[in-house]
Amino acid sequence: MEQYQFSYQLVEGVDALSSSDASLLRSAQAATALAYAPYSGFNVGAAALLANGAVVQGTNQENASYPVGICAERVLLGNVAMQYPGQAIVAMAISYRSVKRSSDQPISPCGMCRQALVEFEHRTAAPIRLILGGESGQVMIVDSAKLLLPFAFSPRELNGR
Ligand code: THU
């Protein structure tokens, strides 16, 4: 039997993070105020630290035609690609605020966003460190988005390399 395993880090809270990680998570928390999520009441905020030191945010943008809505992570990737073409993302923090539950534990990106994150890693040849946390509670750190998507479909599959 083959096995896939990966390691991640659990940190007690935002105050136990390095100052750079803590400020990125705080930026993601603050970004939730800019989400447009009237249908789910689930505001997601993401913030990315780029290789050039810039920080870019993204939030989920919903639509009355529900499937048209787009997640915070993919809004963020589009923002980065447009504002800083070619720049790698060193780390991305993801947070949320919900009308239905307390924001006291990490959430991790949906399957579609994992696919998009993995492609961005390929495109810039750099892993994206994920910092996942709510407004309070433990913070989860994953060293690369690709760890969350084993056997991902990638550009390599298209040309057999
Ligand atoms: N959502 C995100 O923006 N990112 C995630 O990682 C999970 C889900 C959004 C999509 C939708 O607007 C709302 O959260 C509820 O699913």
PDB file of N, CA and C and ligand atoms in Angstrom, residues 37 40 42 44 60-62 70-73 94 107-110 113, ligand 1:
ATOM      1  N   ALA A  37     -20.693  39.113   0.585  1.00  0.00           N
ATOM      2  CA  ALA A  37     -21.210  37.767   0.848  1.00  0.00           C
ATOM      3  C   ALA A  37     -22.614  37.829   1.459  1.00  0.00           C
ATOM      4  N   SER A  40     -24.330  33.976   1.680  1.00  0.00           N
ATOM      5  CA  SER A  40     -23.847  32.986   2.665  1.00  0.00           C
ATOM      6  C   SER A  40     -23.631  33.608   4.039  1.00  0.00           C
ATOM      7  N   PHE A  42     -20.910  34.503   4.941  1.00  0.00           N
ATOM      8  CA  PHE A  42     -19.588  33.962   5.274  1.00  0.00           C
ATOM      9  C   PHE A  42     -18.540  34.795   4.538  1.00  0.00           C
ATOM     10  N   VAL A  44     -14.945  35.895   3.635  1.00  0.00           N
ATOM     11  CA  VAL A  44     -13.579  35.365   3.633  1.00  0.00           C
ATOM     12  C   VAL A  44     -12.619  36.471   3.216  1.00  0.00           C
ATOM     13  N   ASN A  60     -14.092  37.190  -0.906  1.00  0.00           N
ATOM     14  CA  ASN A  60     -15.086  36.515  -1.746  1.00  0.00           C
ATOM     15  C   ASN A  60     -16.114  37.518  -2.264  1.00  0.00           C
ATOM     16  N   GLN A  61     -16.554  37.285  -3.491  1.00  0.00           N
ATOM     17  CA  GLN A  61     -17.489  38.167  -4.186  1.00  0.00           C
ATOM     18  C   GLN A  61     -18.628  37.289  -4.698  1.00  0.00           C
ATOM     19  N   GLU A  62     -19.762  37.359  -4.022  1.00  0.00           N
ATOM     20  CA  GLU A  62     -20.877  36.468  -4.367  1.00  0.00           C
ATOM     21  C   GLU A  62     -21.786  37.098  -5.417  1.00  0.00           C
ATOM     22  N   ILE A  70     -17.221  34.106  -6.522  1.00  0.00           N
ATOM     23  CA  ILE A  70     -15.818  33.668  -6.569  1.00  0.00           C
ATOM     24  C   ILE A  70     -15.196  33.799  -5.180  1.00  0.00           C
ATOM     25  N   CYS A  71     -14.337  32.855  -4.856  1.00  0.00           N
ATOM     26  CA  CYS A  71     -13.714  32.812  -3.528  1.00  0.00           C
ATOM     27  C   CYS A  71     -12.631  33.876  -3.376  1.00  0.00           C
ATOM     28  N   ALA A  72     -12.356  34.206  -2.125  1.00  0.00           N
ATOM     29  CA  ALA A  72     -11.337  35.203  -1.789  1.00  0.00           C
ATOM     30  C   ALA A  72      -9.966  34.850  -2.376  1.00  0.00           C
ATOM     31  N   GLU A  73      -9.621  33.574  -2.317  1.00  0.00           N
ATOM     32  CA  GLU A  73      -8.276  33.164  -2.752  1.00  0.00           C
ATOM     33  C   GLU A  73      -8.076  33.416  -4.240  1.00  0.00           C
ATOM     34  N   ILE A  94      -5.350  33.300   5.241  1.00  0.00           N
ATOM     35  CA  ILE A  94      -6.781  33.208   4.920  1.00  0.00           C
ATOM     36  C   ILE A  94      -7.564  33.220   6.226  1.00  0.00           C
ATOM     37  N   ILE A 107      -9.949  27.791   8.601  1.00  0.00           N
ATOM     38  CA  ILE A 107     -10.599  27.137   7.456  1.00  0.00           C
ATOM     39  C   ILE A 107      -9.516  26.943   6.404  1.00  0.00           C
ATOM     40  N   SER A 108      -9.713  25.949   5.547  1.00  0.00           N
ATOM     41  CA  SER A 108      -8.727  25.769   4.488  1.00  0.00           C
ATOM     42  C   SER A 108      -9.410  25.945   3.136  1.00  0.00           C
ATOM     43  N   PRO A 109      -8.634  26.273   2.118  1.00  0.00           N
ATOM     44  CA  PRO A 109      -9.201  26.632   0.813  1.00  0.00           C
ATOM     45  C   PRO A 109     -10.029  25.508   0.201  1.00  0.00           C
ATOM     46  N   CYS A 110     -11.063  25.870  -0.535  1.00  0.00           N
ATOM     47  CA  CYS A 110     -11.915  24.878  -1.216  1.00  0.00           C
ATOM     48  C   CYS A 110     -11.122  24.180  -2.316  1.00  0.00           C
ATOM     49  N   CYS A 113     -10.091  26.352  -5.330  1.00  0.00           N
ATOM     50  CA  CYS A 113      -8.994  27.271  -4.991  1.00  0.00           C
ATOM     51  C   CYS A 113      -7.673  26.520  -4.849  1.00  0.00           C
TER      52      CYS A 113
HETATM   53  N1  THU B   1     -15.229  30.802   0.246  1.00  0.00           N
HETATM   54  C1  THU B   1     -14.038  31.433   0.040  1.00  0.00           C
HETATM   55  O1  THU B   1     -13.995  32.606  -0.362  1.00  0.00           O
HETATM   56  N2  THU B   1     -12.892  30.739   0.276  1.00  0.00           N
HETATM   57  C2  THU B   1     -12.846  29.484   0.787  1.00  0.00           C
HETATM   58  O2  THU B   1     -11.769  28.937   0.969  1.00  0.00           O
HETATM   59  C3  THU B   1     -14.090  28.783   1.145  1.00  0.00           C
HETATM   60  C4  THU B   1     -15.344  29.430   0.684  1.00  0.00           C
HETATM   61  C5  THU B   1     -16.459  31.565   0.038  1.00  0.00           C
HETATM   62  C6  THU B   1     -17.323  31.120  -1.095  1.00  0.00           C
HETATM   63  C7  THU B   1     -18.669  31.637  -0.676  1.00  0.00           C
HETATM   64  O3  THU B   1     -18.783  33.007  -1.043  1.00  0.00           O
HETATM   65  C8  THU B   1     -18.643  31.566   0.846  1.00  0.00           C
HETATM   66  O4  THU B   1     -17.262  31.474   1.202  1.00  0.00           O
HETATM   67  C9  THU B   1     -19.373  30.369   1.420  1.00  0.00           C
HETATM   68  O5  THU B   1     -18.979  29.203   0.806  1.00  0.00           O
END
